[in-house]
Coordinates of C-alpha atoms in Angstrom, one line a residue:
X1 CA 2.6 -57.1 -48.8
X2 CA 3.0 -52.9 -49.7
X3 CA 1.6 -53.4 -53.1
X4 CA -1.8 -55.1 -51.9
X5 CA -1.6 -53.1 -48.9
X6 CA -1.6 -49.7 -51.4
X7 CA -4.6 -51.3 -53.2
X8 CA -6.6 -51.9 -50.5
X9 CA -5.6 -48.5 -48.9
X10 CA -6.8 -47.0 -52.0
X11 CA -9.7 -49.4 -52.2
X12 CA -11.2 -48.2 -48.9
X13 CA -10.2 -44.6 -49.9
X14 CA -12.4 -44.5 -52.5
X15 CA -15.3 -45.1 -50.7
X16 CA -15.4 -41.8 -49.1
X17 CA -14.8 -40.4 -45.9
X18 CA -17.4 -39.9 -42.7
X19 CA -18.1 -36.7 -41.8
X20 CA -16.2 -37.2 -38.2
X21 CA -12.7 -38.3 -40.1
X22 CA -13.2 -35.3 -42.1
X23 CA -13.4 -33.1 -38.8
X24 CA -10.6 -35.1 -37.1
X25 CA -8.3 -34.5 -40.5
X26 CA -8.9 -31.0 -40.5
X27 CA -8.6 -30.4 -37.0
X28 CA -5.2 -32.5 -37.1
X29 CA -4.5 -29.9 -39.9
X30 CA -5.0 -26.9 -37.3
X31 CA -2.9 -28.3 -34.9
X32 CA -0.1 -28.8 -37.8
X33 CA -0.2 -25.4 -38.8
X34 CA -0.8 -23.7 -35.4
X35 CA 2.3 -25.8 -33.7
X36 CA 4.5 -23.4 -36.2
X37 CA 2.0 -20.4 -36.1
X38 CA 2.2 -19.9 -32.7
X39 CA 6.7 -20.3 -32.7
X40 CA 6.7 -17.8 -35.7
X41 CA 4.8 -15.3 -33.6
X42 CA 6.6 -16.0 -30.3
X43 CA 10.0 -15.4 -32.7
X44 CA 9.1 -13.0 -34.8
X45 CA 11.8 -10.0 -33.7
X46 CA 14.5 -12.1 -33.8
X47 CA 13.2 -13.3 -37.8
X48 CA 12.9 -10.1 -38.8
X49 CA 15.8 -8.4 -37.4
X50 CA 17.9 -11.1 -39.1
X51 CA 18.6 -13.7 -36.1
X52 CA 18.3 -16.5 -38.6
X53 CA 20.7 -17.9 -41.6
X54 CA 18.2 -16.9 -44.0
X55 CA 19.6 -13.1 -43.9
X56 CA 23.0 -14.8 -45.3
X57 CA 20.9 -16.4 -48.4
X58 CA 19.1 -12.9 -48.5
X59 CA 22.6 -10.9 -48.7
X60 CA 23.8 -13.6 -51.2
X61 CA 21.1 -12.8 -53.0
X62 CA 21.3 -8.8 -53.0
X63 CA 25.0 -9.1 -53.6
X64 CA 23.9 -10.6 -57.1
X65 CA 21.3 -8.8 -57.7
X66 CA 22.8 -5.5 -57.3
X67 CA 25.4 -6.3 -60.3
X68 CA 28.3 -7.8 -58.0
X69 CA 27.8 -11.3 -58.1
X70 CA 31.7 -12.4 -58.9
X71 CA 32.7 -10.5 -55.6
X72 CA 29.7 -13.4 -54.1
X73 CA 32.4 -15.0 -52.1
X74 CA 34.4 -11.8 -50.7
X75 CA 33.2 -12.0 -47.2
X76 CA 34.3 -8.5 -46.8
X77 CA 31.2 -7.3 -48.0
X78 CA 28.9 -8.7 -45.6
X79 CA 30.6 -6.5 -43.3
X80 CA 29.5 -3.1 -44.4
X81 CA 27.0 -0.5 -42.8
X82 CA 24.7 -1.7 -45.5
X83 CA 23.1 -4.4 -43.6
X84 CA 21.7 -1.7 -41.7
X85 CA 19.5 -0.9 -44.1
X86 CA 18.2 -4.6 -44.3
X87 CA 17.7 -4.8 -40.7
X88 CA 13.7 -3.4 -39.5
X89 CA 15.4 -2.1 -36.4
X90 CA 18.7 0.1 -37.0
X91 CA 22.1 -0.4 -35.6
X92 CA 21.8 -4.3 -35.0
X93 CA 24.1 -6.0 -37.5
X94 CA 24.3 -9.6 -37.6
X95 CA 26.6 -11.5 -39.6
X96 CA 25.6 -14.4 -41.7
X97 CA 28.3 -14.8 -44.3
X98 CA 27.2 -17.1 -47.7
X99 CA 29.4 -20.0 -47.9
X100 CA 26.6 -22.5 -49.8
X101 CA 27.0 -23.4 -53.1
X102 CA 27.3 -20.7 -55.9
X103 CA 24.2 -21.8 -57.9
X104 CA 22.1 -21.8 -55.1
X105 CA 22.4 -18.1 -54.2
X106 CA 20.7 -17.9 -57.6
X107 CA 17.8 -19.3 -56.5
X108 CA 16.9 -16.4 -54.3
X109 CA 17.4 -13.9 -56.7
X110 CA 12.9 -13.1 -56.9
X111 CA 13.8 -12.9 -52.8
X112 CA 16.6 -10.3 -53.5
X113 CA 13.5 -8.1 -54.8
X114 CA 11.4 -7.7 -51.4
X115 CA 11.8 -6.2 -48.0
X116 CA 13.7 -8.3 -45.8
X117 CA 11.0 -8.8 -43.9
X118 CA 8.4 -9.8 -46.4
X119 CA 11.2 -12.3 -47.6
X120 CA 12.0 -13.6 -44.2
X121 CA 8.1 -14.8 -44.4
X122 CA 7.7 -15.5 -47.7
X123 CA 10.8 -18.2 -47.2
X124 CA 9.1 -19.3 -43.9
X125 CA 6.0 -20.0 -45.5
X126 CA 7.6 -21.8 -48.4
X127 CA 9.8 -24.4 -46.3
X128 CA 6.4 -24.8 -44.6
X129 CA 4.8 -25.8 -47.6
X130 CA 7.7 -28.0 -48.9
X131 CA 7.5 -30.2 -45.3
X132 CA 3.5 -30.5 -46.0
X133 CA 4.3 -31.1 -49.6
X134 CA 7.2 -33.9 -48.5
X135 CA 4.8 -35.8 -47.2
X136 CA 1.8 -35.9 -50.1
X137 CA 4.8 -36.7 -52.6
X138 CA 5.0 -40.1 -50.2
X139 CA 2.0 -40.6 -49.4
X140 CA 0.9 -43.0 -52.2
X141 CA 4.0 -45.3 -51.0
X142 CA 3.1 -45.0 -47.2
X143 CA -0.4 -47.3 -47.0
X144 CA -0.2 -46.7 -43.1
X145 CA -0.3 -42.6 -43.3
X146 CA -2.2 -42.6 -45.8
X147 CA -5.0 -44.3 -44.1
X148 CA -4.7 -42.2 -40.9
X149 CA -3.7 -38.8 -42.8
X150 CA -4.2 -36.9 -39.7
X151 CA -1.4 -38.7 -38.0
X152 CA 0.9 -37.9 -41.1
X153 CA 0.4 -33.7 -41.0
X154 CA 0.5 -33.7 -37.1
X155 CA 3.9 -35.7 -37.5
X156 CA 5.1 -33.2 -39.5
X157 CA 5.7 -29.8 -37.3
X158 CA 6.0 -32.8 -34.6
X159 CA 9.6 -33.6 -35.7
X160 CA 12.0 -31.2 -34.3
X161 CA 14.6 -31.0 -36.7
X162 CA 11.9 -29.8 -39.3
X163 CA 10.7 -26.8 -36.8
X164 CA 14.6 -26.1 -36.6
X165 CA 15.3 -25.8 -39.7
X166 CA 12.1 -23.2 -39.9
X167 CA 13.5 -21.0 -37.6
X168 CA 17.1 -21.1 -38.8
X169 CA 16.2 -20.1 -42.4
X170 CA 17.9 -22.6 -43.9
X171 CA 17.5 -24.6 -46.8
X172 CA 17.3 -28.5 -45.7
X173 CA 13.1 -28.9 -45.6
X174 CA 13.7 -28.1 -49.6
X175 CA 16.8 -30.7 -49.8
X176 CA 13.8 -32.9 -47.9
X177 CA 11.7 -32.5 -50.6
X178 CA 13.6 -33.4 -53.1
X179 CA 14.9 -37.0 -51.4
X180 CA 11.2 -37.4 -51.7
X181 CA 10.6 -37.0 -55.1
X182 CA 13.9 -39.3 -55.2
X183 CA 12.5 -41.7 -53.4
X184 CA 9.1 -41.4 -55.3
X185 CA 11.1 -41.7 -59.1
X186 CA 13.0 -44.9 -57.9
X187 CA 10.1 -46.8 -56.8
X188 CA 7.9 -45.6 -60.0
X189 CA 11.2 -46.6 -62.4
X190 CA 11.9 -42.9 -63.2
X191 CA 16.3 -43.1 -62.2
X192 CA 17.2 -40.1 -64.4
X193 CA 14.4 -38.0 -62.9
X194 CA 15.8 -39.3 -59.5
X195 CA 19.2 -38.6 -60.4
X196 CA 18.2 -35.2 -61.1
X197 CA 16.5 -34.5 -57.7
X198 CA 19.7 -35.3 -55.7
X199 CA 21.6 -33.1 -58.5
X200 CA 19.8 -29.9 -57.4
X201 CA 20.3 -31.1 -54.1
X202 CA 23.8 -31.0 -54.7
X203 CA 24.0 -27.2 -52.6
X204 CA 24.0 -29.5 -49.8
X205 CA 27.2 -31.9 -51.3
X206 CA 27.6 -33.6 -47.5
X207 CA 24.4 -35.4 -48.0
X208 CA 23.6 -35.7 -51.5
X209 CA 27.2 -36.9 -52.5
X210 CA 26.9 -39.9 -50.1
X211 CA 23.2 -41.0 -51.4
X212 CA 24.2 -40.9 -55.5
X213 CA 27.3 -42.7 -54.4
X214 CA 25.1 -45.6 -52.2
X215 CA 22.3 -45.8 -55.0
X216 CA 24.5 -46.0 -57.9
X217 CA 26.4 -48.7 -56.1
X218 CA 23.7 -50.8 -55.3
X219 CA 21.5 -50.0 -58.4
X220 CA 21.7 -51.7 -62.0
X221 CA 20.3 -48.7 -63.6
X222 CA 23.1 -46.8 -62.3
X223 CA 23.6 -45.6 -65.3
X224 CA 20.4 -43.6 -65.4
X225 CA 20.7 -42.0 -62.1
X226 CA 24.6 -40.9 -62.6
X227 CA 23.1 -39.6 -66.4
X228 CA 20.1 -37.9 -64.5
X229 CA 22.6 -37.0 -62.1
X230 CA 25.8 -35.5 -63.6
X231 CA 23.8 -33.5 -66.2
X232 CA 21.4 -31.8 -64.3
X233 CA 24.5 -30.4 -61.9
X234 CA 26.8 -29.7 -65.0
X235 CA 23.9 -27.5 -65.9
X236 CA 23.2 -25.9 -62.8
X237 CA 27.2 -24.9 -63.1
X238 CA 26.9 -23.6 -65.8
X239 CA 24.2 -21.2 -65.0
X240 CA 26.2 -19.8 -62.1
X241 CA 29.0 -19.5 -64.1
X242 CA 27.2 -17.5 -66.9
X243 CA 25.8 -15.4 -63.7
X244 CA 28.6 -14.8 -61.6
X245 CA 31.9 -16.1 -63.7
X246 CA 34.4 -18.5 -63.5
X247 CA 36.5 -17.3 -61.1
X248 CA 34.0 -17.0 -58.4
X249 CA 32.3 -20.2 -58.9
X250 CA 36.0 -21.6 -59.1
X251 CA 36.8 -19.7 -56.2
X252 CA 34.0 -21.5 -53.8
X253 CA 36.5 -24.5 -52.4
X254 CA 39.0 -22.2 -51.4
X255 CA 36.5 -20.1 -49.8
X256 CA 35.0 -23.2 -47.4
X257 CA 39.3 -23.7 -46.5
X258 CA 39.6 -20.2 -45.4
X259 CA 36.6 -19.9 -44.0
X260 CA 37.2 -21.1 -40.3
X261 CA 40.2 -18.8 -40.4
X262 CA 38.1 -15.4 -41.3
X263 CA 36.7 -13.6 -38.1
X264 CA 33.7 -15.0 -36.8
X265 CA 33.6 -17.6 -39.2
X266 CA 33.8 -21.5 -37.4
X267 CA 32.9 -24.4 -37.5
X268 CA 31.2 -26.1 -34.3
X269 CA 32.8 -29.4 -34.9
X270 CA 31.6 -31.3 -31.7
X271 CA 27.8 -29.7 -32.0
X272 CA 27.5 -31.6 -35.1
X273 CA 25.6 -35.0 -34.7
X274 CA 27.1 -37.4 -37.1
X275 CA 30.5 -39.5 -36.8
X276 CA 32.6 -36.1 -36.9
X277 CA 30.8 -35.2 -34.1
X278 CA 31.0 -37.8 -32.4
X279 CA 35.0 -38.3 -33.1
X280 CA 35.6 -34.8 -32.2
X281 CA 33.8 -34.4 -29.3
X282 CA 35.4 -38.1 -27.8
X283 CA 38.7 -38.0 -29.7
X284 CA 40.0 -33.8 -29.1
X285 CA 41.4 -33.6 -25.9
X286 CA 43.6 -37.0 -26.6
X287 CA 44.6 -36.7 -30.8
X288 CA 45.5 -33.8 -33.1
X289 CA 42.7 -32.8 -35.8
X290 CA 44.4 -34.7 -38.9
X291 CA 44.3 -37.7 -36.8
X292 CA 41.2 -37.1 -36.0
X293 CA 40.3 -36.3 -39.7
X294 CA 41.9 -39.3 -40.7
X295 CA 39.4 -41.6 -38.0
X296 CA 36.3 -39.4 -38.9
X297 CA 37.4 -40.6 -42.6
X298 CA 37.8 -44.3 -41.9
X299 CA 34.7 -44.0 -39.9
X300 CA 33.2 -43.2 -42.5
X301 CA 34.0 -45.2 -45.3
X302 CA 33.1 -48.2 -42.8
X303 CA 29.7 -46.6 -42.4
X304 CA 29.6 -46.7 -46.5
X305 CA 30.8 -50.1 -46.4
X306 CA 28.2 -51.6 -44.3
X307 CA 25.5 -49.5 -45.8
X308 CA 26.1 -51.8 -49.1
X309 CA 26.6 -54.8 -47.3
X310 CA 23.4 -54.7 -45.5
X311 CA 21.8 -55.0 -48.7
X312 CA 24.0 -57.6 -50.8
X313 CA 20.9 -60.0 -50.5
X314 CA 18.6 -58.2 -51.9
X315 CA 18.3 -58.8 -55.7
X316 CA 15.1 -56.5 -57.1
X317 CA 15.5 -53.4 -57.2
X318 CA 17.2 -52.6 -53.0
X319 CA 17.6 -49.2 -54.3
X320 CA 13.1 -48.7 -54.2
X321 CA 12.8 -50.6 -51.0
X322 CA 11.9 -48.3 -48.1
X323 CA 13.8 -50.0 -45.6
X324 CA 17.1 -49.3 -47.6
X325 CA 16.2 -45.8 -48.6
X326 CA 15.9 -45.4 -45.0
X327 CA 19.0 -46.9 -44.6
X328 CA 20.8 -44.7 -46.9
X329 CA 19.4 -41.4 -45.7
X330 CA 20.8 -42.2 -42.2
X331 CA 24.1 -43.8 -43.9
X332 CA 24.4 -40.1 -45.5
X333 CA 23.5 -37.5 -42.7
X334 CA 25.9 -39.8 -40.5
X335 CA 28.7 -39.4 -42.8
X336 CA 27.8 -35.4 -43.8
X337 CA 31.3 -33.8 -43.2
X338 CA 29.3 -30.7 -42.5
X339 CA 26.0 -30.5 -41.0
X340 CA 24.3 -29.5 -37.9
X341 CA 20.9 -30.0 -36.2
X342 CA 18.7 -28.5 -38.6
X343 CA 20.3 -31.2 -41.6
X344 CA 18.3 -33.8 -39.2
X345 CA 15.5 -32.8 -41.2
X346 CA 16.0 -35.2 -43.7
X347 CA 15.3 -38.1 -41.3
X348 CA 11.8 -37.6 -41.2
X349 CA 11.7 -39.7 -44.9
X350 CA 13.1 -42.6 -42.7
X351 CA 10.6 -42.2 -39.9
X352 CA 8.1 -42.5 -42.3
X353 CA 9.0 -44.8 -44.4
X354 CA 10.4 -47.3 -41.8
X355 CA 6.8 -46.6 -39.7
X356 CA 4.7 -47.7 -42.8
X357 CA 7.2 -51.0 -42.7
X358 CA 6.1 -52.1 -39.5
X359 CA 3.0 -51.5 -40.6
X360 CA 3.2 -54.2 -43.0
X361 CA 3.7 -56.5 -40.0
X362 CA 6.5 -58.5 -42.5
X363 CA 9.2 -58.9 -40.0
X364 CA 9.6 -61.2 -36.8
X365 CA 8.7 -60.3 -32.9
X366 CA 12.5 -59.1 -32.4
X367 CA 12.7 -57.4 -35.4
X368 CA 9.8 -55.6 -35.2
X369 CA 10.5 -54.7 -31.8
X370 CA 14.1 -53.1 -32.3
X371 CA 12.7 -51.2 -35.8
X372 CA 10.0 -49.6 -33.4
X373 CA 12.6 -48.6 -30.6
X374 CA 15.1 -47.0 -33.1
X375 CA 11.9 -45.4 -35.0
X376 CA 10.5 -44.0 -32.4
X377 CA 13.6 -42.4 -30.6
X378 CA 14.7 -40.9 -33.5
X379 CA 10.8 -39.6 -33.8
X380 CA 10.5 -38.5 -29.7
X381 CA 14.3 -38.6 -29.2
X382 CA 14.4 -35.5 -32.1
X383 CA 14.5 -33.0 -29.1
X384 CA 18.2 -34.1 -28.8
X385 CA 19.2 -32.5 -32.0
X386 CA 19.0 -29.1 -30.4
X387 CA 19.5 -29.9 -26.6
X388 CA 22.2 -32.7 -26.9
X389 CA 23.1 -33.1 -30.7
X390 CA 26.1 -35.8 -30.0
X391 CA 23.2 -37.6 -28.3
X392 CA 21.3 -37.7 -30.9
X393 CA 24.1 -38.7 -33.3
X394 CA 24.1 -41.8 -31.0
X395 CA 20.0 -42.5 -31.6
X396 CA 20.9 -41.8 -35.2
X397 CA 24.1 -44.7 -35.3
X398 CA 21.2 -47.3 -33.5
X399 CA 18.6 -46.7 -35.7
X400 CA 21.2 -46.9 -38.6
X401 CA 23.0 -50.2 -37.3
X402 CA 19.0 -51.8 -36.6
X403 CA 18.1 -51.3 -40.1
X404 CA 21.6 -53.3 -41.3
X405 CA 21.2 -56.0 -39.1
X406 CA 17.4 -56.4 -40.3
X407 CA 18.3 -55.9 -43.9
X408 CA 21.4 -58.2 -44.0
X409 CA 19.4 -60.9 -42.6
X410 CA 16.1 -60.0 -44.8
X411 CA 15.1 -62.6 -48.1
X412 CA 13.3 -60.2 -50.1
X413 CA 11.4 -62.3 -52.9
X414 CA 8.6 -59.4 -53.3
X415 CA 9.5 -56.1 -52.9
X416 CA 8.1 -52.8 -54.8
X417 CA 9.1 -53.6 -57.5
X418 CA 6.7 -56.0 -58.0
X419 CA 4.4 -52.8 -57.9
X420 CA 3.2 -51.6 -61.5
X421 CA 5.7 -49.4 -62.6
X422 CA 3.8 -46.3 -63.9
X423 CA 5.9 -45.0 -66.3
X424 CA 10.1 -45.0 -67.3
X425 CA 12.3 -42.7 -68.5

């Protein structure tokens, strides 16, 4: 099953590559980098006069940097003349106010040192590399990719979502990247380090918060990953705390309360494709928003529910199999209280990982023809997220329910684990 399918994938690996796959690979290459080369160019005013949620991150940043990091949250500040000065063409003020997480603000301080516009690119090139680098931290796992590569880089600028997220400036390739090297320490043992990807993760709470929650549940070294887990964030805490004090990193839940409330600050509740979405686009014209709030809640916690239940059969290790990481990627960007199109980034792990499984050829006729369907709509389908995100959010709720069906229903007696585990914490 994977593990021989890895060996003989590595097997054939090793004995070298023809001069014509090495041309196709690089030219696959080309096309992967000139897909985004040739948007950034098209784009490139609107980038760099700060048409893109980067310039809140960059603000954030500058805010801190200049010495007034516990005022991070006062959303007066982003409206002064000053962002005038960060703009490359004068008088064109756009407003991105800060409303992530207080630690992650932090992470931009080396940013906070540069033009805006050298910034702008040097973030662009960055999430670049962390979608390239998503998929080599897989790629040992993924037998299929690995042995047509080519198919692999072209696949990712192909996904919509990750092109998206690009262009908007914001942070969710990263969060990609780190489900990755998640999904990379389950299967290889390693539940603290994996616990400690999500952690730093954690500036995105809507999607990491569901995926601890599912893997500790379903996990017998839960205790690792909530010790991997819990530590690494306490830390992260305490570092914005020591930067930008108590009372502003205290101050960061009443900010997201207020925050619809302030201006030009809102939240486009029926543009976002997961169950609130979905609720609030069906539900707003016939309930009030708590009674909405209170279905988008028991929606889900069903969604939670049948995420675990899916994989009650499964005895070795269900949190390393790829079909229920798949599962619980979906399971979380469904449930995200607050997300929008360019968060569908983070379903290019299951699109992967659920392409390699058919791959494998393990399941029935039926089987193997729903798991394509729901693959590859949420691969082609991605368009959606920008032109029809509730849409989309309905792709997202098949793909979801296919992989519970199949995984109820599957007797696992070999899965990964029954793959050398390299090393344990």
């Amino acid at each position: 099953m994977l593990t021989d399918s890895i060996n003989s994938t590595e097997s054939s690996a090793s004995a070298g590559l023809s001069p014509r796959r090495v041309l196709t690979i690089l030219l696959a290459a080309l096309v992967a980098l000139a897909i985004p080369a040739s948007l950034a160019f098209q784009l490139r005013v609107a980038v760099e006069n700060g048409f893109s949620d980067f310039q809140g991150f960059y603000d954030a940043a500058t805010i801190i940097d200049s010495g007034d990091g516990a005022r991070l949250y006062d959303l007066s500040l982003y409206d002064q003349p000053r962002l005038k000065n960060i703009l490359k063409v004068p008088g064109i003020i756009v407003r991105h106010y800060y409303i992530h997480a207080p630690f992650e603000a932090i992470f931009f301080l080396p940013l906070a040192r540069l033009p805006f516009v050298t910034a702008a690119w040097v973030w662009w090139t960055f999430s670049l590399l962390c979608a390239f680098l998503t998929l080599f931290v897989l790629l040992p796992f993924i037998a299929s990719i690995k042995e047509r590569i080519e198919l692999g880089l072209v696949s990712v600028t192909f996904f919509i979502p990750t092109i998206s997220t690009l262009f908007q400036g914001q942070d969710t390739i990263v969060t990609l990247l780190l489900f990755a090297i998640c999904y990379r320490s389950l299967v290889r043992g390693r539940y603290t380090l994996a616990g400690c990807a999500l952690a730093v993760a954690m500036y995105k709470p809507p999607l990491a918060l569901p995926m601890i929650l599912l893997l500790a549940i379903v996990s017998k070294e839960r205790w690792k990953l909530v010790t991997g887990f819990l530590g690494t964030f306490s830390f992260l805490v305490c570092v914005a705390i020591l930067k930008l004090g108590w009372a502003c990193v205290a101050g960061y839940p009443s900010l997201l309360s207020r925050f619809s409330t302030y201006e030009e600050g809102h939240y486009h509740l029926a543009d976002m494709p997961n169950v609130r979405g979905l609720a609030t686009l069906a539900l707003q014209h016939l309930l009030s928003e708590r009674v909405i709030f209170v279905v988008v809640a028991v929606l889900s916690m069903a969604v939670l529910v049948l995420s675990v239940w899916a994989v009650k059969k499964i005895k070795n290790r269900p949190e390393a199999h790829p079909l229920v990481f798949s599962l619980f990627v979906a399971a979380s960007v469904l449930v995200g209280y607050q997300e929008y199109a360019y968060d569908l980034a983070l379903l290019y792990l299951p699109v992967l990982l659920t392409w390699d499984s058919l791959y494998q050829k393990d399941q029935n006729s039926r089987d193997r023809g729903l798991l394509t369907i729901s693959t590859m709509l949420l691969l082609f389908g991605s368009f959606l997220s920008l032109a029809a995100a509730p849409l989309y959010a309905c792709v997202i709720v098949f793909f979801f329910a296919v992989l519970a069906r199949q995984l109820h229903g599957l007797a696992c007696a070999t899965l990964v684990s029954d793959r050398p585990i390299e090393a344990t914490d």
